[in-house]
CSV table of C-alpha atoms in Angstrom, one decimal:
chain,number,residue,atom,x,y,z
A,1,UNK,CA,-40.8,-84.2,-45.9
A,2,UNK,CA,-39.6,-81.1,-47.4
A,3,UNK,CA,-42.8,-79.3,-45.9
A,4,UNK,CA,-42.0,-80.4,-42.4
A,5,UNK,CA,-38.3,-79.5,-43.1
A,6,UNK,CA,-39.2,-76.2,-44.0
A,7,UNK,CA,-41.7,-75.9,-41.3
A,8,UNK,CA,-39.0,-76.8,-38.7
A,9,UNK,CA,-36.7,-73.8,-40.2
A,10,UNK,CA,-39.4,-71.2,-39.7
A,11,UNK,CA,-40.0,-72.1,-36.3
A,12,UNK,CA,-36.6,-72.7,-35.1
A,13,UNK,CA,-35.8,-68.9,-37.4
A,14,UNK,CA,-38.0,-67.7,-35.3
A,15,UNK,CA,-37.6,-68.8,-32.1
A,16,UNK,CA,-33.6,-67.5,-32.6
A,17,UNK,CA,-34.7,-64.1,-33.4
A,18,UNK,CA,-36.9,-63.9,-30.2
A,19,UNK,CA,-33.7,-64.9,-28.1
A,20,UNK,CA,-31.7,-62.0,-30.0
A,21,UNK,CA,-34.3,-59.9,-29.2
A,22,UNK,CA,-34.3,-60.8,-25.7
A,23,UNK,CA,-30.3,-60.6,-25.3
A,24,UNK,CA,-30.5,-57.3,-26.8
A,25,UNK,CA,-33.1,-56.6,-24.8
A,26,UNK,CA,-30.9,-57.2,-21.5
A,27,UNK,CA,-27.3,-55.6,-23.4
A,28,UNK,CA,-26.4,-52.4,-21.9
A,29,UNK,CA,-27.1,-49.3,-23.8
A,30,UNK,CA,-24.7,-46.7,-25.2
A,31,UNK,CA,-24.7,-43.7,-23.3
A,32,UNK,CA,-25.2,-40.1,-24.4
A,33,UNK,CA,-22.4,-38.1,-24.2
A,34,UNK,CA,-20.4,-34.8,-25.1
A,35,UNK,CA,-17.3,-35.5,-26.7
A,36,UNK,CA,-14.6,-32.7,-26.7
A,37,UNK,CA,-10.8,-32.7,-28.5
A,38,UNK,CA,-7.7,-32.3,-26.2
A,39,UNK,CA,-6.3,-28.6,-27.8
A,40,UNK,CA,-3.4,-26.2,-27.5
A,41,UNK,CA,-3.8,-22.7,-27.0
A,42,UNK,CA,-3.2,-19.7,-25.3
A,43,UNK,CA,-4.1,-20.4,-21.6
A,44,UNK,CA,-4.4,-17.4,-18.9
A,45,UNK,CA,-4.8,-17.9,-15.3
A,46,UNK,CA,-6.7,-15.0,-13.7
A,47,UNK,CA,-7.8,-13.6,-10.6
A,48,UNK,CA,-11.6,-11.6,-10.9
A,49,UNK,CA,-13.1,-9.0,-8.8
A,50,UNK,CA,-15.6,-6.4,-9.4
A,51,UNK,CA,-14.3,-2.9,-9.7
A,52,UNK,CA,-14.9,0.8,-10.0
A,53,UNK,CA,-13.2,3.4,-11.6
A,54,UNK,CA,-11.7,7.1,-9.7
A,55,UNK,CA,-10.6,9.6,-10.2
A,56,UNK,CA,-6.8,10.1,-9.4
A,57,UNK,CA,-6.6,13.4,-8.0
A,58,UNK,CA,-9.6,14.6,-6.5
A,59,UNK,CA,-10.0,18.5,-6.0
A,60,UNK,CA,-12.9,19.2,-3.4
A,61,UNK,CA,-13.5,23.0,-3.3
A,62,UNK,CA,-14.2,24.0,0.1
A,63,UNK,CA,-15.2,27.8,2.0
A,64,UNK,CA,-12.4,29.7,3.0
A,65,UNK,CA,-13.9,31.4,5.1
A,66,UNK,CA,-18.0,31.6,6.6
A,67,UNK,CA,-20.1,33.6,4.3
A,68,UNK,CA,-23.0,33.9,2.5
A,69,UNK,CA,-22.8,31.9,-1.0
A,70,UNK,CA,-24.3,33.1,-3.9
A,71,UNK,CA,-26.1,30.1,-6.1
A,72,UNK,CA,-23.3,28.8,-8.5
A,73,UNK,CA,-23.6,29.0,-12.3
A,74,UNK,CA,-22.2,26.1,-12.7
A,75,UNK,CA,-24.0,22.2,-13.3
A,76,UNK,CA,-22.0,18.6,-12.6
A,77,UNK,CA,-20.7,17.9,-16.0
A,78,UNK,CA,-19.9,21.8,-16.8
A,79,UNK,CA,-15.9,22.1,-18.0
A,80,UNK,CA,-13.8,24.6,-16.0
A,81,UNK,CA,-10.6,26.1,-16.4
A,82,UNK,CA,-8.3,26.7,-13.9
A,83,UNK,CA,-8.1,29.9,-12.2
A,84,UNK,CA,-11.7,30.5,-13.0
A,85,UNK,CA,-14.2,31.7,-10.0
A,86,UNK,CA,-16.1,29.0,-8.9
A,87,UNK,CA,-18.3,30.2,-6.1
A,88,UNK,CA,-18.7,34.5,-4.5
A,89,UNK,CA,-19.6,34.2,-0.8
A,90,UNK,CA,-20.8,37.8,0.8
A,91,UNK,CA,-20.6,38.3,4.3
A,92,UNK,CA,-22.7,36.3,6.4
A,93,UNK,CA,-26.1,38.1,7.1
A,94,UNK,CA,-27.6,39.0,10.5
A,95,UNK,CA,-30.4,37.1,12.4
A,96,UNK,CA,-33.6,38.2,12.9
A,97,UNK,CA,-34.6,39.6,16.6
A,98,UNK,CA,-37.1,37.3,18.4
A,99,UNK,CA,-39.5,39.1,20.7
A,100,UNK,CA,-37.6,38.6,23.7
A,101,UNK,CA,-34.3,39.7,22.2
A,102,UNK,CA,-36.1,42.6,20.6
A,103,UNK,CA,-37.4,44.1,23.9
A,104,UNK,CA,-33.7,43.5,25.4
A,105,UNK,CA,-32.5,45.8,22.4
A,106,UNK,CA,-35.1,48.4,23.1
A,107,UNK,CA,-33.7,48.1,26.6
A,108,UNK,CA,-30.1,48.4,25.5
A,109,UNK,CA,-31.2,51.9,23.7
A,110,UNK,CA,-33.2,53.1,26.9
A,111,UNK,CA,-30.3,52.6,28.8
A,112,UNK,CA,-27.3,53.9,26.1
A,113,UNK,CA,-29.7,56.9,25.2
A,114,UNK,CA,-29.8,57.5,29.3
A,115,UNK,CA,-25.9,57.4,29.6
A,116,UNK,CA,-25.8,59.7,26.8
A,117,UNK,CA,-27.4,62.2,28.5
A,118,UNK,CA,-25.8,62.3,31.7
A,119,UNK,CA,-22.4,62.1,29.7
A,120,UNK,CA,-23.2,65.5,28.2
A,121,UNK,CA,-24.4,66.9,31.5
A,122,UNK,CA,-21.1,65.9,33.3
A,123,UNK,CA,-19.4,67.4,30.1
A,124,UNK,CA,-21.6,70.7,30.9
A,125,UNK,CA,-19.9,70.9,34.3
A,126,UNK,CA,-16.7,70.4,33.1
A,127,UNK,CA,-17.2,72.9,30.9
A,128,UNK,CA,-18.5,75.4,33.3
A,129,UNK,CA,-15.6,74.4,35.7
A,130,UNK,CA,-12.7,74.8,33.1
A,131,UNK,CA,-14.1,78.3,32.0
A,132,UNK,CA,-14.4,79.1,35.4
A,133,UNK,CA,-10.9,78.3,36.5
A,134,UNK,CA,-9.5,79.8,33.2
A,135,UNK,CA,-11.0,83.5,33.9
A,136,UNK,CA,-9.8,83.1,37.4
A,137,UNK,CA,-5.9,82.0,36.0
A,138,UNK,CA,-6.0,85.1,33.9
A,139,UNK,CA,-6.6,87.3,36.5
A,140,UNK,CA,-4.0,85.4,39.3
A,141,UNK,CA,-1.6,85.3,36.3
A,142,UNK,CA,-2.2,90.1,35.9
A,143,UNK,CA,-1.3,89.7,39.8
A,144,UNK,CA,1.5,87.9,39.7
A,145,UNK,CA,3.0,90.3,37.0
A,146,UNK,CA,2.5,93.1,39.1
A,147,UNK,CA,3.8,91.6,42.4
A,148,UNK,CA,1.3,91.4,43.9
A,149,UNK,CA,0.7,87.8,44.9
A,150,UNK,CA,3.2,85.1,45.8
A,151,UNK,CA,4.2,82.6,42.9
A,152,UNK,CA,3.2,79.6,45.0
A,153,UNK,CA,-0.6,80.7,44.9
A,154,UNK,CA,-0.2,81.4,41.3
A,155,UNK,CA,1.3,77.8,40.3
A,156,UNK,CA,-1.7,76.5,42.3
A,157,UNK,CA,-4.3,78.0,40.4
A,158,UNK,CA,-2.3,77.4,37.2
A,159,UNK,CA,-2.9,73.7,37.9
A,160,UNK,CA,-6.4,73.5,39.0
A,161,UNK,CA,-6.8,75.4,35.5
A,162,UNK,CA,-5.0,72.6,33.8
A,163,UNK,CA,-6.9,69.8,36.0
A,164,UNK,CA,-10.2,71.5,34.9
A,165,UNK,CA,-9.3,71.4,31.2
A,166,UNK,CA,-8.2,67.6,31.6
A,167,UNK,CA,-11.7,67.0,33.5
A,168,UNK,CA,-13.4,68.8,30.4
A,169,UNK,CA,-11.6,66.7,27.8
A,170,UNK,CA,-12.6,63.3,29.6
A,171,UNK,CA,-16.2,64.4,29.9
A,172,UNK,CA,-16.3,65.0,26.1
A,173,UNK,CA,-14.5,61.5,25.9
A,174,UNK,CA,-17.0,59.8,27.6
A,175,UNK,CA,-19.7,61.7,26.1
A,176,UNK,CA,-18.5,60.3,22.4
A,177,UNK,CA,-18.1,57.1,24.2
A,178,UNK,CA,-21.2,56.5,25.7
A,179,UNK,CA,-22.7,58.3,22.2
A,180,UNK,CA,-21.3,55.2,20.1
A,181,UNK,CA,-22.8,52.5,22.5
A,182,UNK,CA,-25.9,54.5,21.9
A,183,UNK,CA,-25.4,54.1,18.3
A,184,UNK,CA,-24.5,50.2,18.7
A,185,UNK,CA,-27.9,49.4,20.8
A,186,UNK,CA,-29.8,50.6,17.8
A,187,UNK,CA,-27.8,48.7,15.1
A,188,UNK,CA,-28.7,45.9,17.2
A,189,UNK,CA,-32.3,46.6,16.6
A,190,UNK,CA,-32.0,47.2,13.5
A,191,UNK,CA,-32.8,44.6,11.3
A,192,UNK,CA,-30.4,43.7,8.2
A,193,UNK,CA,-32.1,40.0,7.0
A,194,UNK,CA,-33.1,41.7,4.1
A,195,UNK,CA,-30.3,43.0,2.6
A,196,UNK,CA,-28.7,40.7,-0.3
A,197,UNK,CA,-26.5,43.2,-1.8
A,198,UNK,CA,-22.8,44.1,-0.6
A,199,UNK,CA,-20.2,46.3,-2.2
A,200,UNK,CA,-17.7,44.3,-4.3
A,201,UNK,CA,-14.9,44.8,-2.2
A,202,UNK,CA,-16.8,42.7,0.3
A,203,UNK,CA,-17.0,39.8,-1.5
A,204,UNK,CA,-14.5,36.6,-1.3
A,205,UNK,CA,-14.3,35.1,-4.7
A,206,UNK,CA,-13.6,31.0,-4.7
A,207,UNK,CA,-11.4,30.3,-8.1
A,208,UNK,CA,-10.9,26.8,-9.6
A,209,UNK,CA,-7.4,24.8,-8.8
A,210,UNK,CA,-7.5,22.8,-11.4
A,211,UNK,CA,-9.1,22.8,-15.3
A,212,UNK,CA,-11.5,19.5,-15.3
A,213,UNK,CA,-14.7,19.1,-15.2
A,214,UNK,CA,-17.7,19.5,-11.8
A,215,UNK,CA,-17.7,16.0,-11.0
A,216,UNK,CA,-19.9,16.6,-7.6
A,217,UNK,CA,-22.2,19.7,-6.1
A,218,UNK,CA,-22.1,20.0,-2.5
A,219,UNK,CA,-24.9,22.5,-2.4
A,220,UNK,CA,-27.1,23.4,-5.6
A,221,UNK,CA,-28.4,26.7,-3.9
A,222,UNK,CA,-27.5,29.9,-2.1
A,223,UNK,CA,-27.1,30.1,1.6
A,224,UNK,CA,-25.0,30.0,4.8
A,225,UNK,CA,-22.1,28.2,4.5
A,226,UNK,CA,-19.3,27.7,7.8
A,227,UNK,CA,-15.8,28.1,6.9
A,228,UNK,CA,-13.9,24.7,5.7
A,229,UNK,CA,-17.4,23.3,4.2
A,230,UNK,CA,-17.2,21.1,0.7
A,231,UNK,CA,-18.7,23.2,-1.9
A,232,UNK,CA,-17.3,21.2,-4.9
A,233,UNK,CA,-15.6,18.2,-6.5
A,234,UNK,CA,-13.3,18.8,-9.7
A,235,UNK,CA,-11.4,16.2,-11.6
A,236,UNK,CA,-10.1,15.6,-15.1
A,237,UNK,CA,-12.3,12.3,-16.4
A,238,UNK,CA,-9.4,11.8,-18.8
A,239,UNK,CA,-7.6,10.6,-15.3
A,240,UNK,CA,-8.9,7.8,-13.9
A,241,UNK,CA,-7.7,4.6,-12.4
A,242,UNK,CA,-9.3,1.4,-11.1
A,243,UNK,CA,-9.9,0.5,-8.0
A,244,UNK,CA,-10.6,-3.6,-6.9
A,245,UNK,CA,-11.3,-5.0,-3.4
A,246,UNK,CA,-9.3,-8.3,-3.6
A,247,UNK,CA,-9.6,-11.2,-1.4
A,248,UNK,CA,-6.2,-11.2,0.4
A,249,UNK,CA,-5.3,-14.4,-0.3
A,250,UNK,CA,-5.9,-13.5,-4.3
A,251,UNK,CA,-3.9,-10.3,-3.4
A,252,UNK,CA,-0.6,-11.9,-2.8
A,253,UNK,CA,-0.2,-13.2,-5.7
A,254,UNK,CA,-0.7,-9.8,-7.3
A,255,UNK,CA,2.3,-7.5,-8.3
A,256,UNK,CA,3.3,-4.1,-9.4
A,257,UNK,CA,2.9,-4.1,-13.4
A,258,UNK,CA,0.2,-7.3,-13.5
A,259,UNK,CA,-1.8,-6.5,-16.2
A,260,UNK,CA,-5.5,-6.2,-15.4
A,261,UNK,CA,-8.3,-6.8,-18.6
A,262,UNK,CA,-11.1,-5.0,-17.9
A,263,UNK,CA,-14.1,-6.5,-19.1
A,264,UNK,CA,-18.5,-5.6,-19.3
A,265,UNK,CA,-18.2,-1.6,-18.3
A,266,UNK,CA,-20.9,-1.2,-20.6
A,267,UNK,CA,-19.6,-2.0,-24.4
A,268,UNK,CA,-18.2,-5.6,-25.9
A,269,UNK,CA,-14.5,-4.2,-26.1
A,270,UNK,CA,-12.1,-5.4,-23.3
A,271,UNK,CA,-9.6,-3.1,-22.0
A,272,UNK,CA,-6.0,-3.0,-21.3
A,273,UNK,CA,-4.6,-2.0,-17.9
A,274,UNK,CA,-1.6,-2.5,-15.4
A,275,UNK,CA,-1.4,-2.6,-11.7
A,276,UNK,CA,0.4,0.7,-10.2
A,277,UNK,CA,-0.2,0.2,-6.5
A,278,UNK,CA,-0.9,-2.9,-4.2
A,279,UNK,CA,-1.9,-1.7,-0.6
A,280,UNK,CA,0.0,-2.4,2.1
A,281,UNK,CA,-2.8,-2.7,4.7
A,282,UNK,CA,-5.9,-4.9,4.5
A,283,UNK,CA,-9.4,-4.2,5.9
A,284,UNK,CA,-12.5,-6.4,6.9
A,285,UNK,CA,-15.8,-6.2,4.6
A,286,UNK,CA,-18.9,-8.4,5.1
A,287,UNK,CA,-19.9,-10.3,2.1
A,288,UNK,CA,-23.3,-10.4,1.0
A,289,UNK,CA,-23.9,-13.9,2.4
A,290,UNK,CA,-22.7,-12.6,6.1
A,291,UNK,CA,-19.1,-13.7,5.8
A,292,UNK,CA,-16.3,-11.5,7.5
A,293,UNK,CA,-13.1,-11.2,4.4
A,294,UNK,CA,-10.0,-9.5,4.7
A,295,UNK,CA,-9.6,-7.6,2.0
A,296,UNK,CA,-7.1,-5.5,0.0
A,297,UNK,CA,-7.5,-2.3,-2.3
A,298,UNK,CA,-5.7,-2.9,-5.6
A,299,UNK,CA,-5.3,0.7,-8.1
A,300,UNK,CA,-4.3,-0.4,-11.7
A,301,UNK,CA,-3.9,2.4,-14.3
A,302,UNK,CA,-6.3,1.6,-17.8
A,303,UNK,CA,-3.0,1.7,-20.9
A,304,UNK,CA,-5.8,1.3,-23.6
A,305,UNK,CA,-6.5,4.6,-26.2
A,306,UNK,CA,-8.4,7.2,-24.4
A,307,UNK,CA,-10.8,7.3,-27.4
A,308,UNK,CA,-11.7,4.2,-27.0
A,309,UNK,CA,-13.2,4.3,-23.1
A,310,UNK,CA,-14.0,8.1,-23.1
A,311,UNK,CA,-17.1,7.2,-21.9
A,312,UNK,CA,-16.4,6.1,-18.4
A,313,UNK,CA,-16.6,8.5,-15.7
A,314,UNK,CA,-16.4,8.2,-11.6
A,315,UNK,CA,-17.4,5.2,-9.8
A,316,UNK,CA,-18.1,3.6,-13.4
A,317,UNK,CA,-18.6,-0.3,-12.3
A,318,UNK,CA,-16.4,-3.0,-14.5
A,319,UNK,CA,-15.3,-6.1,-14.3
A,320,UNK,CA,-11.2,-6.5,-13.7
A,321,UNK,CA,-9.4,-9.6,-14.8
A,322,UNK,CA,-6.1,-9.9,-13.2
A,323,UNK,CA,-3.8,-12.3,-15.3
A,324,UNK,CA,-1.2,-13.8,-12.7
A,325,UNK,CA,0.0,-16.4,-15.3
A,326,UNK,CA,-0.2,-16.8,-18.9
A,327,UNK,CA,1.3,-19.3,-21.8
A,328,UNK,CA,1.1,-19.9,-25.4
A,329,UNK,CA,0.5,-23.6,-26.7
A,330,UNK,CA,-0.6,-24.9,-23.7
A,331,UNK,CA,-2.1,-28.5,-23.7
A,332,UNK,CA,-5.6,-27.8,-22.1
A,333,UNK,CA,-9.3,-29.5,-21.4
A,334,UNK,CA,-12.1,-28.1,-20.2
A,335,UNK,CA,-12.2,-28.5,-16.0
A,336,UNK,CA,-15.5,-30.0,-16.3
A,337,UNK,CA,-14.1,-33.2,-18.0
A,338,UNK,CA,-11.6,-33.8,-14.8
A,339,UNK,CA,-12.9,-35.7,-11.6
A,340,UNK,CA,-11.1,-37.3,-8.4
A,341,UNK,CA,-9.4,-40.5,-8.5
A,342,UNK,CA,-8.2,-41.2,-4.6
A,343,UNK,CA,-5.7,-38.4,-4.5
A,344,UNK,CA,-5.5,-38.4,-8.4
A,345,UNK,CA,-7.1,-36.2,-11.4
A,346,UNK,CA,-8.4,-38.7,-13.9
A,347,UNK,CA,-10.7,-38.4,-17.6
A,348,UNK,CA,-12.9,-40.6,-19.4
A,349,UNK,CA,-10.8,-41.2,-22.9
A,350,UNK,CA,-13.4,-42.9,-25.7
A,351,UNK,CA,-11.9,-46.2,-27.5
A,352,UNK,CA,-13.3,-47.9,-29.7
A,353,UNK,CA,-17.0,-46.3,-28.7
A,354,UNK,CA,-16.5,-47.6,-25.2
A,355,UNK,CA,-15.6,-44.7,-21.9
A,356,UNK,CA,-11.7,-45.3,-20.8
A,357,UNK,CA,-10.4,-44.3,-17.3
A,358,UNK,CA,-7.3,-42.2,-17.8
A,359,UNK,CA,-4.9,-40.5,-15.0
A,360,UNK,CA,-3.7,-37.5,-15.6
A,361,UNK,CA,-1.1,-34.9,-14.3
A,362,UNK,CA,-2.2,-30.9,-14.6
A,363,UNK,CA,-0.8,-28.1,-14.3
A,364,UNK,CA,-2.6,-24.5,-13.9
A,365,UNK,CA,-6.2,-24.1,-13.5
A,366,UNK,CA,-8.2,-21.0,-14.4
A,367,UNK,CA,-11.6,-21.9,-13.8
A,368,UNK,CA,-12.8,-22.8,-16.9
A,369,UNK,CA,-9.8,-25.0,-18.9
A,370,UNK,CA,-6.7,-26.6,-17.2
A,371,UNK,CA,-3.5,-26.9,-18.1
A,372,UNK,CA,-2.6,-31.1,-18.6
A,373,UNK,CA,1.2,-31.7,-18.0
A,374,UNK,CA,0.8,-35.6,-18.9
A,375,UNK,CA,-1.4,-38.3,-19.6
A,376,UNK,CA,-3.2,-37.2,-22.6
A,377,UNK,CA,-2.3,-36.2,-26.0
A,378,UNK,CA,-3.2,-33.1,-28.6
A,379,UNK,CA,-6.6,-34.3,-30.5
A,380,UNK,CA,-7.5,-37.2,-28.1
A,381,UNK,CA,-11.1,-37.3,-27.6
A,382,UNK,CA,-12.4,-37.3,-23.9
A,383,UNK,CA,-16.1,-37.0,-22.1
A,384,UNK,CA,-17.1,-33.0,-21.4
A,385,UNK,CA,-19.3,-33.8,-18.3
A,386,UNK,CA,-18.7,-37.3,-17.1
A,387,UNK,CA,-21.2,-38.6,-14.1
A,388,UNK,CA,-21.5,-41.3,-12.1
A,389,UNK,CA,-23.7,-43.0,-15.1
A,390,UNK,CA,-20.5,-43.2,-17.1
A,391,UNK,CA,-17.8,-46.1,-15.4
A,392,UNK,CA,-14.9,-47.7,-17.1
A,393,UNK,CA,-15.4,-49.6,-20.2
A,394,UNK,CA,-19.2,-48.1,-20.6
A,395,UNK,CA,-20.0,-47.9,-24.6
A,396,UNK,CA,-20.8,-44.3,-25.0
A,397,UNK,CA,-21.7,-42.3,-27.8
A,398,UNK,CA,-21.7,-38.9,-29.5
A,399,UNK,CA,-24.9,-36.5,-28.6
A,400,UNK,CA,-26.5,-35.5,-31.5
C-alpha cells in the first residue's frame, strides 16, 4: 500500500509540474525595456542653423585709375598698416602695330613728311614776298619824306608790307604744325611694348585704408588693370560676426540681444554670442532636397574672449544655437518616451514591473527633452522608447 501510495504521488508530482510548465509556457513574457528617471534641470529651447563667420567691415582695394600694376609684395595672410602702399600702377603701355596698322603708319609718315615739305616751300614764298614788299616800303616810305609821292600810295604799300609779314608768320605756323604731325605719325610707329620702366613721378601709388590683414588677392601678378577693378580685400580677423540663413518662420521668433551658442567650428569649446541685427527682408533659397524656403539673414556678434576663438577667420563654417527660451528646474523627459493619445501626450509609467498608461500635460519642446507641466512626478520611472509591443498593463523589465 505504501508503495502504490507513493507511486501515485510521483506520478500525480509530475504530471502538475508538466501543467506549470505548460501554463508558463503560454504566460506572456516580460518585455525588454529602457527605463529612464523623470529629472529637473536646466532646459533650453533653441532654434539651429548652420552659419558662417564675416567680416564686419570689408575694405576692397580697387584701381583708381587704368594703369599698368606692378606685381604686389604682398601674400593673403600678410598684416598691413594703414596708410601703407599696397599696389604702384604705371601708365598703361602701348599696343603692338599689326601689319595692317603698321603699313597705315608708314602711310601716315609718307603723307606728314609730304605736308612738311610743301609747308616749308609755302613758307619760302612767304618769305621771298615779305622781303620783297619790305625793300619796296623802304623806298615808298624815302619818297614820301621827300614829297614826292602822295600818302595814299604810301599807306597802300605800307599794308601789303604788313599783309606779307602776316602771310610769312602763318606759313612758319603751319610749317611747325604740319612738322609736329610729322613727328606724331612716327611715334605711332614707334613701338613702346617693351618698355617697363617710368620715371617716379609717373606712378600712382595705391595706400592701405585700414591696418588688418590681406584677406583676398584679386590678381597675384602684374598687368593691365581698368580703372574701378578689385585689386584687394582688407579686414581685421579680430572683427568678425556671424551670419545664419534662418527659416522665416524660426526667424520670428528671433530678437535683437538673443543669445546665440556657437557650437563644432573646429574645437570642443562652445562659444558665446548675441544677436545684433535681424533682417528686415527675406529671400528664396532652394534646399538641397529641391524645396523653395524663405529665408532670413540673422548677424549675431561672438561676446566670448578673443583668445579663445582667435583661430577663426572669414567664411569659417559653425554651428549657431539660438536659445529662444530657457529655465532652471524644469520638470523634463526625454521626447522619445512621449507618444499620441487621441489629441493627448501620454507615457508608459512602470508599477509594480508591469507598463502603465499615463496622460500627460507638457510644456516646451527642444528636440531632444520636454518640458512636463503635469501628470508625472520628479524620480518616476517611465519607458525611454515605447512601441507598439509595449500596451497597458504589459510586465516589462529593465534591459541589462
Amino acid at each position: 500500500m505504501n508503495n502504490l501510495m507513493r507511486r501515485k504521488l510521483l506520478i500525480a508530482g509530475f504530471i502538475l509540474i508538466v501543467i506549470l510548465l505548460i501554463v508558463y509556457g503560454f504566460l506572456p513574457k516580460r518585455q525588454e525595456v529602457d527605463l529612464v528617471s523623470v529629472q529637473r534641470g536646466d532646459f533650453q529651447v533653441t532654434i539651429e542653423e548652420e552659419g558662417r563667420t564675416r567680416l564686419k567691415q570689408r575694405f576692397t582695394v580697387s584701381a583708381p585709375t587704368a594703369g599698368y600694376m606692378r606685381r604686389p609684395d604682398f601674400k593673403v595672410g600678410d598684416t598691413i598698416k594703414k596708410g601703407q602702399t599696397l599696389v604702384v600702377l604705371e601708365p598703361l603701355r602701348s599696343q603692338t602695330l599689326d601689319p595692317r596698322s603698321r603699313v597705315q603708319a608708314q602711310l601716315s609718315v609718307s603723307a606728314a613728311q609730304a605736308a612738311l615739305e610743301a609747308a616749308i616751300e609755302k613758307e619760302r614764298a612767304a618769305a621771298s614776298d615779305a622781303e620783297y614788299v619790305g625793300k619796296r616800303l623802304e623806298r615808298i616810305s624815302n619818297l614820301f619824306s621827300k614829297g614826292y609821292i602822295a600818302k595814299d600810295q604810301f599807306e597802300q604799300t605800307e599794308t601789303e608790307a604788313k599783309k606779307a609779314r602776316a602771310y610769312h608768320l602763318s606759313a612758319k605756323a603751319a610749317v611747325d604744325m604740319a612738322r609736329a604731325d610729322m613727328e606724331r605719325a612716327k611715334t605711332n610707329l614707334q613701338n613702346f611694348a617693351s618698355v617697363k620702366t617710368t620715371g617716379e613721378h609717373n606712378l600712382v601709388y595705391v595706400p592701405s585704408p585700414v591696418s588688418g590683414s590681406v584677406f583676398r588677392l584679386y590678381r597675384e601678378s602684374e598687368g593691365a588693370v581698368n580703372v574701378g577693378e578689385p585689386l584687394m580685400d582688407i579686414g581685421d580677423q579680430k572683427d568678425l560676426e556671424i551670419r545664419a540663413e534662418v527659416l522665416s518662420s524660426d526667424a520670428v521668433k528671433i530678437k535683437k540681444g538673443t543669445p546665440v551658442l556657437l557650437k563644432r567650428w573646429g574645437q570642443d569649446e562652445t562659444l558665446k554670442g548675441i544677436v545684433r541685427v535681424v533682417e528686415p527682408a527675406g529671400f528664396t533659397k532652394i534646399s538641397s532636397l529641391g524645396v523653395e524656403e524663405q529665408r532670413v539673414l540673422v548677424i549675431a556678434d561672438i561676446t566670448s574672449e578673443q583668445e579663445k576663438w582667435q583661430a577663426l577667420g572669414d567664411g569659417y563654417r559653425l554651428e549657431a544655437h539660438f536659445i529662444i527660451w530657457e529655465n532652471k528646474n524644469v520638470l523634463q523627459i526625454p521626447a522619445s518616451a512621449l507618444f499620441r493619445l487621441g489629441d493627448d501626450w501620454a507615457v508608459f509609467t512602470v508599477e509594480k514591473g508591469k507598463a502603465r498608461r499615463r496622460l500627460v500635460e507638457v510644456g516646451h519642446r527642444n528636440g531632444l527633452a520636454v518640458e512636463i507641466i503635469s501628470g508625472l512626478n520628479e524620480n518616476d520611472k517611465i519607458i525611454a522608447y515605447p512601441d507598439d509591443s509595449i500596451s497597458d498593463k504589459t510586465r516589462i523589465k529593465q534591459k541589462k
